[in-house]
Coordinates of C-alpha atoms and ligand atoms in Angstrom, one line a residue:
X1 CA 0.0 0.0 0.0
X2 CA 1.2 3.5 -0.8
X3 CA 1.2 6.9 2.0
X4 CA -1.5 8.9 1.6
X5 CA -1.1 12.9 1.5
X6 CA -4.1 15.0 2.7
X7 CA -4.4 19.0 1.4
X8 CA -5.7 21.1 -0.2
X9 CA -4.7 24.7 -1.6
X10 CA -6.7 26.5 0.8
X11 CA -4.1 27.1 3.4
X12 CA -2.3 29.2 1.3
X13 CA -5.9 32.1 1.9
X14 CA -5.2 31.9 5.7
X15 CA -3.2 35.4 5.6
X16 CA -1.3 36.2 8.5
X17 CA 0.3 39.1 7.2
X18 CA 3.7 40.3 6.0
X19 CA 6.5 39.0 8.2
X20 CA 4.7 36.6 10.0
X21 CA 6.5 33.1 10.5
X22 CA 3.7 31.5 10.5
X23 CA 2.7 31.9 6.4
X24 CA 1.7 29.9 3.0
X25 CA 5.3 29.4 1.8
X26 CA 6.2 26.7 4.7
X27 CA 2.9 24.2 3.5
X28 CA 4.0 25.1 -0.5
X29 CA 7.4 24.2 -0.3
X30 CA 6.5 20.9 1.3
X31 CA 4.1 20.1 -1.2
X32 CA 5.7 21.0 -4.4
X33 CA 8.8 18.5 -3.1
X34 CA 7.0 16.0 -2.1
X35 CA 5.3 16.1 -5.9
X36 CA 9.0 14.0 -6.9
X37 CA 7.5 10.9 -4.9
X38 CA 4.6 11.0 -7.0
X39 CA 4.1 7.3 -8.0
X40 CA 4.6 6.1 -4.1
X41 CA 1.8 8.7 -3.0
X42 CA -1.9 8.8 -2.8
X43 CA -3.0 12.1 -2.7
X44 CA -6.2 13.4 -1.1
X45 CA -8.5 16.4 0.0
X46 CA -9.7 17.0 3.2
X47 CA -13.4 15.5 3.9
X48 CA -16.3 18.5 4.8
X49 CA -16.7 17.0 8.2
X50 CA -19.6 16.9 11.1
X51 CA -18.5 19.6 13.2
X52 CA -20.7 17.3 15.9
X53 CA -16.7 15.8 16.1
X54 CA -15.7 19.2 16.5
X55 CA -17.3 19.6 19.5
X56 CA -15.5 16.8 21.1
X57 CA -12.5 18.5 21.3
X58 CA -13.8 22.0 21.6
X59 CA -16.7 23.4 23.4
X60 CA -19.7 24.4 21.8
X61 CA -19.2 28.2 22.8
X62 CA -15.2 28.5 21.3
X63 CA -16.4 26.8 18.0
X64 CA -19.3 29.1 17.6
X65 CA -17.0 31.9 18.7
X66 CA -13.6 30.9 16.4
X67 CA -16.6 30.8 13.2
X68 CA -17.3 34.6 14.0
X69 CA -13.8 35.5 14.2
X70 CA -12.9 35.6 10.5
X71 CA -13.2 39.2 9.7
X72 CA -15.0 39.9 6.6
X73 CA -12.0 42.0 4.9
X74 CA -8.2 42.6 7.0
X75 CA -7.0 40.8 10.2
X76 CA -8.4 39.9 13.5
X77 CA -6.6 38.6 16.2
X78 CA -7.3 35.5 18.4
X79 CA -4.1 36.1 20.5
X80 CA -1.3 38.4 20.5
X81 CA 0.1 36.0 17.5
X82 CA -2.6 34.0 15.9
X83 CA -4.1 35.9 12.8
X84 CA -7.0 35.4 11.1
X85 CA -8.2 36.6 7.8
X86 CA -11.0 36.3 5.6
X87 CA -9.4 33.2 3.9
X88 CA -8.5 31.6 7.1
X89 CA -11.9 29.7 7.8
X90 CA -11.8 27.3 4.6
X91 CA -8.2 26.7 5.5
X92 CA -9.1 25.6 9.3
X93 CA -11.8 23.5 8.7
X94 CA -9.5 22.2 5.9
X95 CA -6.9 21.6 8.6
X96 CA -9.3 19.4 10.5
X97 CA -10.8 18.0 7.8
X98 CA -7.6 16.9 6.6
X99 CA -7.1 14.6 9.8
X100 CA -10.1 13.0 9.3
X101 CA -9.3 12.1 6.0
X102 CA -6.2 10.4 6.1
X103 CA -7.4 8.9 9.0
X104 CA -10.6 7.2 7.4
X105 CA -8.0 6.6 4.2
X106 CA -6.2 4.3 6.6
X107 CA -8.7 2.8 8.4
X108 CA -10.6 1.6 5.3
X109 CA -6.6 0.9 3.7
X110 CA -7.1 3.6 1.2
X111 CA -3.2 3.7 2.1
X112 CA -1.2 2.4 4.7
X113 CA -0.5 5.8 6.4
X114 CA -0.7 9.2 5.6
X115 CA 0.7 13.4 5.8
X116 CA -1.3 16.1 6.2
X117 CA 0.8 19.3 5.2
X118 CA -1.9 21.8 6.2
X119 CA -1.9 24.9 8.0
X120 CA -2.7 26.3 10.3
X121 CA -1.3 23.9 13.3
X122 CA -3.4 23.3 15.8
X123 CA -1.3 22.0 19.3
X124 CA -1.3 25.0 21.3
X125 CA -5.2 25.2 21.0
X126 CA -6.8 24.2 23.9
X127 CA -10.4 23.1 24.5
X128 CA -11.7 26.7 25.0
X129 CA -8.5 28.8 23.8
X130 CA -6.8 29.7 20.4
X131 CA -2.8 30.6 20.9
X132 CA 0.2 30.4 19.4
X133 CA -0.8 30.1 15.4
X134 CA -3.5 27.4 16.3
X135 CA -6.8 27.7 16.2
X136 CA -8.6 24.4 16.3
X137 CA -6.2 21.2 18.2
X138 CA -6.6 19.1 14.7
X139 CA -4.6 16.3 16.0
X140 CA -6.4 16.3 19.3
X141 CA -10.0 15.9 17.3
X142 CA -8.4 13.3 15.1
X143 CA -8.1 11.6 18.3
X144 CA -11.1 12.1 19.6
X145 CA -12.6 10.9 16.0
X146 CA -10.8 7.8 16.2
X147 CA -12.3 7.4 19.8
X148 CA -16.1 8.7 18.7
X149 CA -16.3 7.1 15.3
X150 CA -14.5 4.1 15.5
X151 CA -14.6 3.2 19.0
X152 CA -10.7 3.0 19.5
X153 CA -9.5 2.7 23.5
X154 CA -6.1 3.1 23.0
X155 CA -4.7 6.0 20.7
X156 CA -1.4 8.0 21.6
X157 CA 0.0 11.2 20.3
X158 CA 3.6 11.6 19.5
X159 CA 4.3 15.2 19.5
X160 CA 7.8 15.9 18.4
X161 CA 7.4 20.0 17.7
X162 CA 10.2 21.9 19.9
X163 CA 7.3 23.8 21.7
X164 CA 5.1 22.2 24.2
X165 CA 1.5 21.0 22.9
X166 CA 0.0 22.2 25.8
X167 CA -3.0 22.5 24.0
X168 CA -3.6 19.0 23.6
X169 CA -2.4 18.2 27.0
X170 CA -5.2 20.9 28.3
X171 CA -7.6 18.7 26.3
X172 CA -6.5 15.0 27.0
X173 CA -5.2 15.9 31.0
X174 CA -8.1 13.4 32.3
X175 CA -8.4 11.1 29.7
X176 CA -7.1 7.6 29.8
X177 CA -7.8 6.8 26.5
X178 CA -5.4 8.8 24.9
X179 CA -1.2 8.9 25.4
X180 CA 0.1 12.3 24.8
X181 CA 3.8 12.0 24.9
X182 CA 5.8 15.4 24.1
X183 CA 9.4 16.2 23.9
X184 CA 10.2 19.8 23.9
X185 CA 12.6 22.4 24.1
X186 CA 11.9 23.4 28.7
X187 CA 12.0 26.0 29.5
X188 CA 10.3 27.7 27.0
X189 CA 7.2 29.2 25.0
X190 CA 4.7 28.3 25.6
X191 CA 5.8 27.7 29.4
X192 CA 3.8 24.2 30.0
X193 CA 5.4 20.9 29.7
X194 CA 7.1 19.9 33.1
X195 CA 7.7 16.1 33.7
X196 CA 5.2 16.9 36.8
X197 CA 2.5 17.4 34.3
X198 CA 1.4 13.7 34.1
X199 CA -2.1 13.6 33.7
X200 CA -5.1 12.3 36.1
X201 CA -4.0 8.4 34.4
X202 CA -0.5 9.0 34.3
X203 CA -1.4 9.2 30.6
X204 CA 1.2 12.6 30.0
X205 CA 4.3 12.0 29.7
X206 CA 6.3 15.4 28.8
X207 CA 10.1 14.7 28.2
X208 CA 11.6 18.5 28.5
X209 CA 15.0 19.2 27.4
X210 CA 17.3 22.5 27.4
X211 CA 18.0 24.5 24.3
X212 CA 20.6 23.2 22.4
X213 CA 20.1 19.5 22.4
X214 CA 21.4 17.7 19.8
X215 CA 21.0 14.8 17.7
X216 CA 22.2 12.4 19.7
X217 CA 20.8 14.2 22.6
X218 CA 17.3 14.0 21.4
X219 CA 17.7 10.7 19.9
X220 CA 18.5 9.3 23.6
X221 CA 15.6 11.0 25.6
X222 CA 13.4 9.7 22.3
X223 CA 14.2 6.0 23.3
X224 CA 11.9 6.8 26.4
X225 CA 9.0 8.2 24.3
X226 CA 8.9 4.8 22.6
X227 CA 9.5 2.9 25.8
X228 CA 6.1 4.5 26.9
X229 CA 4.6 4.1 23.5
X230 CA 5.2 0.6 23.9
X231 CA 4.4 0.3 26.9
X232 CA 0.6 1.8 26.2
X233 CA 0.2 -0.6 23.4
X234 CA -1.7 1.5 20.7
X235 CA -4.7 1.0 18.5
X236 CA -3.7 4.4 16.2
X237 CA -0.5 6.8 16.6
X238 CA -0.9 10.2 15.4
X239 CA 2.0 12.1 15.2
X240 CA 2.2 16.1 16.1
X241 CA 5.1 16.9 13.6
X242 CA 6.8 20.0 13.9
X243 CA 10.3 21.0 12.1
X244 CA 11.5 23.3 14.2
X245 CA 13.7 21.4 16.2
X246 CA 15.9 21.4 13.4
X247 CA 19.1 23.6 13.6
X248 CA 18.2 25.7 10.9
X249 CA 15.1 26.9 12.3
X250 CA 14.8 30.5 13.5
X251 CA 12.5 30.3 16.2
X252 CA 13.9 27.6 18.5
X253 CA 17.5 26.4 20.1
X254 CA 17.8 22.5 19.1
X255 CA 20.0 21.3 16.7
X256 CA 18.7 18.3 14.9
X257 CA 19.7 17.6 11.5
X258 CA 17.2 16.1 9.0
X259 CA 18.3 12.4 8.6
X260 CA 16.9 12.6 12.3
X261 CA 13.6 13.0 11.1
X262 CA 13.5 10.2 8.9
X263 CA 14.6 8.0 12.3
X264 CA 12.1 9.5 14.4
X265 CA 9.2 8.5 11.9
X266 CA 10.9 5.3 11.5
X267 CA 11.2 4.3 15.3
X268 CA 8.1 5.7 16.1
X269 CA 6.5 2.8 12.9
X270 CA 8.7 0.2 14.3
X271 CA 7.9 0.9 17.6
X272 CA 4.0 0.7 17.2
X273 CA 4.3 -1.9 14.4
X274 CA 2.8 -4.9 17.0
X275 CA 0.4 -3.0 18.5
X276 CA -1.5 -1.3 15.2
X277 CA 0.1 -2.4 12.4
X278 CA 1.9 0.7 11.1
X279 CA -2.1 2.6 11.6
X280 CA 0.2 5.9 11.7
X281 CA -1.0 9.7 10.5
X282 CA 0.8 12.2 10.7
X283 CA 0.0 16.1 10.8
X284 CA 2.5 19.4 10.4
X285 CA 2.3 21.3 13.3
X286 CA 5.4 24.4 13.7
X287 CA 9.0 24.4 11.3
X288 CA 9.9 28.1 10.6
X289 CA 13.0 27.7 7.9
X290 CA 11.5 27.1 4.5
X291 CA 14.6 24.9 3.9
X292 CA 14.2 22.6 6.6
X293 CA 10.6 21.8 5.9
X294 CA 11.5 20.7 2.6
X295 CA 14.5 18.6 3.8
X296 CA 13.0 17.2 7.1
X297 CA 9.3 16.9 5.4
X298 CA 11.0 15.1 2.9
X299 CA 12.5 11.9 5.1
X300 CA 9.9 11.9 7.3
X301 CA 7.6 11.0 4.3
X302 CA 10.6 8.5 3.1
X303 CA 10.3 6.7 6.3
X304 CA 6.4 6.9 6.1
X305 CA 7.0 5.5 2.4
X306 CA 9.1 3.1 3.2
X307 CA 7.2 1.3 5.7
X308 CA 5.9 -2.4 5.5
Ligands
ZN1 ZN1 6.6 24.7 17.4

């Protein structure tokens, strides 16, 4: 079976104005490279989804309040960083909708996992709070679909952005069906992610580490993420990926390099291989340096590609 790609142009209309990090070019570069692995890809659009799974995740109150934000011409502001523009509701709903896509497209082994390069990212979004570029938690209602929809028990979130995704820690803190684990660059924006933040069912596990880490740094502390992932035995992995622990990236302090990336995605599929048969999406969350996306985004889709 191939690896499915989920997207859709519309995040290139979510505008966040000139000199914002946070813009089109990161999701186009990405997607115009990854057009070279053409025969080994299945590529799909996001699904117009129930927003009943929506409010799962969210409450009722912030969805009906993020669907009045989009200003009709200009910018509004959700938090002292997350823009919104007239554009940006197709490309959020997009974002969601591409979760739930790739995640049906692997259920019913449409392919045998999938990408979603969509913006914008969703992991600092809590359950009643847009920050930090995100305005709905997509991977957090993927979870929740796979949990609603398809009765899963078990389903853990590998979240390997250099920021914290206190977002969906906010939203998962008391629920034992889901295993958020998060390395992170501590301390840090957005502040959250101590190792005493485990969750009412010991179902957090945050792995902080100082700016600077390295490869082989992060590679070590990583063998505990999958001890725990093991450990949890997963039905589904979704995977929080942000690309800005690479060096190059201007935002954040580690120093990874982007063969890294292809042996993250590949230990985290090895690693869950017993427990859910390589049932593995994936979703872009932060990576600043256009260059790095396309490097990084690159062997993380090998290693997704590659898979058997
Ligand atoms: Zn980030």
């Amino acid at each position: 079976m191939k690896t499915g790609i989920i997207t859709t142009n519309t995040f290139s209309n979510h505008n966040t104005g000139l000199g914002h990090p946070e813009r089109a070019d990161r999701v186009s570069v990405i997607i115009d490279n990854l057009k070279k692995f053409e025969k080994k890809l299945i590529w799909k659009k996001p699904v117009v989804f129930d927003k009943k799974f929506l409010k799962i995740t969210h409450s009722n109150k912030y969805v009906e309040i993020i669907e009045n934000s989009f200003p009709k011409k200009g910018f509004s502001y959700l938090d002292g960083d997350t823009v919104v523009s007239p554009g940006s509701k197709q490309a959020t709903f997009d974002a969601v909708g591409s979760i739930i896509s790739a995640i049906d497209g692997v259920i019913n082994k449409d392919f045998k996992n999938a990408f979603c390069p969509v913006r914008p990212p969703g992991h600092h979004s809590e359950k009643e709070k847009a920050q930090g570029f995100c305005i709905f938690n997509n991977c957090a209602v993927g979870a929740n679909y796979l949990i609603s929809k398809y009765k899963y028990k078990k389903v853990a979130i590998v979240d390997i952005d250099v920021h914290h995704g206190n977002g969906t820690q906010d939203i998962f803190y008391d629920n034992e069906n889901v295993l958020f684990i998060s390395t992170h660059q501590y301390p840090f924006y957005p502040g959250t992610g101590s190792e005493q933040e485990k969750g009412k069912f010991n179902n957090i596990c945050n792995i902080p580490l100082p700016a600077g880490t390295n490869s082989e740094e992060y590679l070590n502390a990583f063998e505990f993420a999958l001890k725990r992932l093991k450990e949890f035995k997963p039905e589904f992995v979704l995977i929080s990926a942000g690309f800005d622990t690479d060096a190059r990236d201007p935002l954040a302090s580690f120093k990874l390099e982007t063969e890294d990336f292809y042996h993250i995605t590949k230990r985290i599929l090895e690693t869950s291989k017993k427990f859910c048969n390589g049932k593995v999406v994936s979703i872009l969350e932060g990576g600043y340096d256009l260059q790095a996306l396309q490097d990084d985004t690159e062997r993380h889709v090998d290693a997704l590609i590659e898979f058997n």
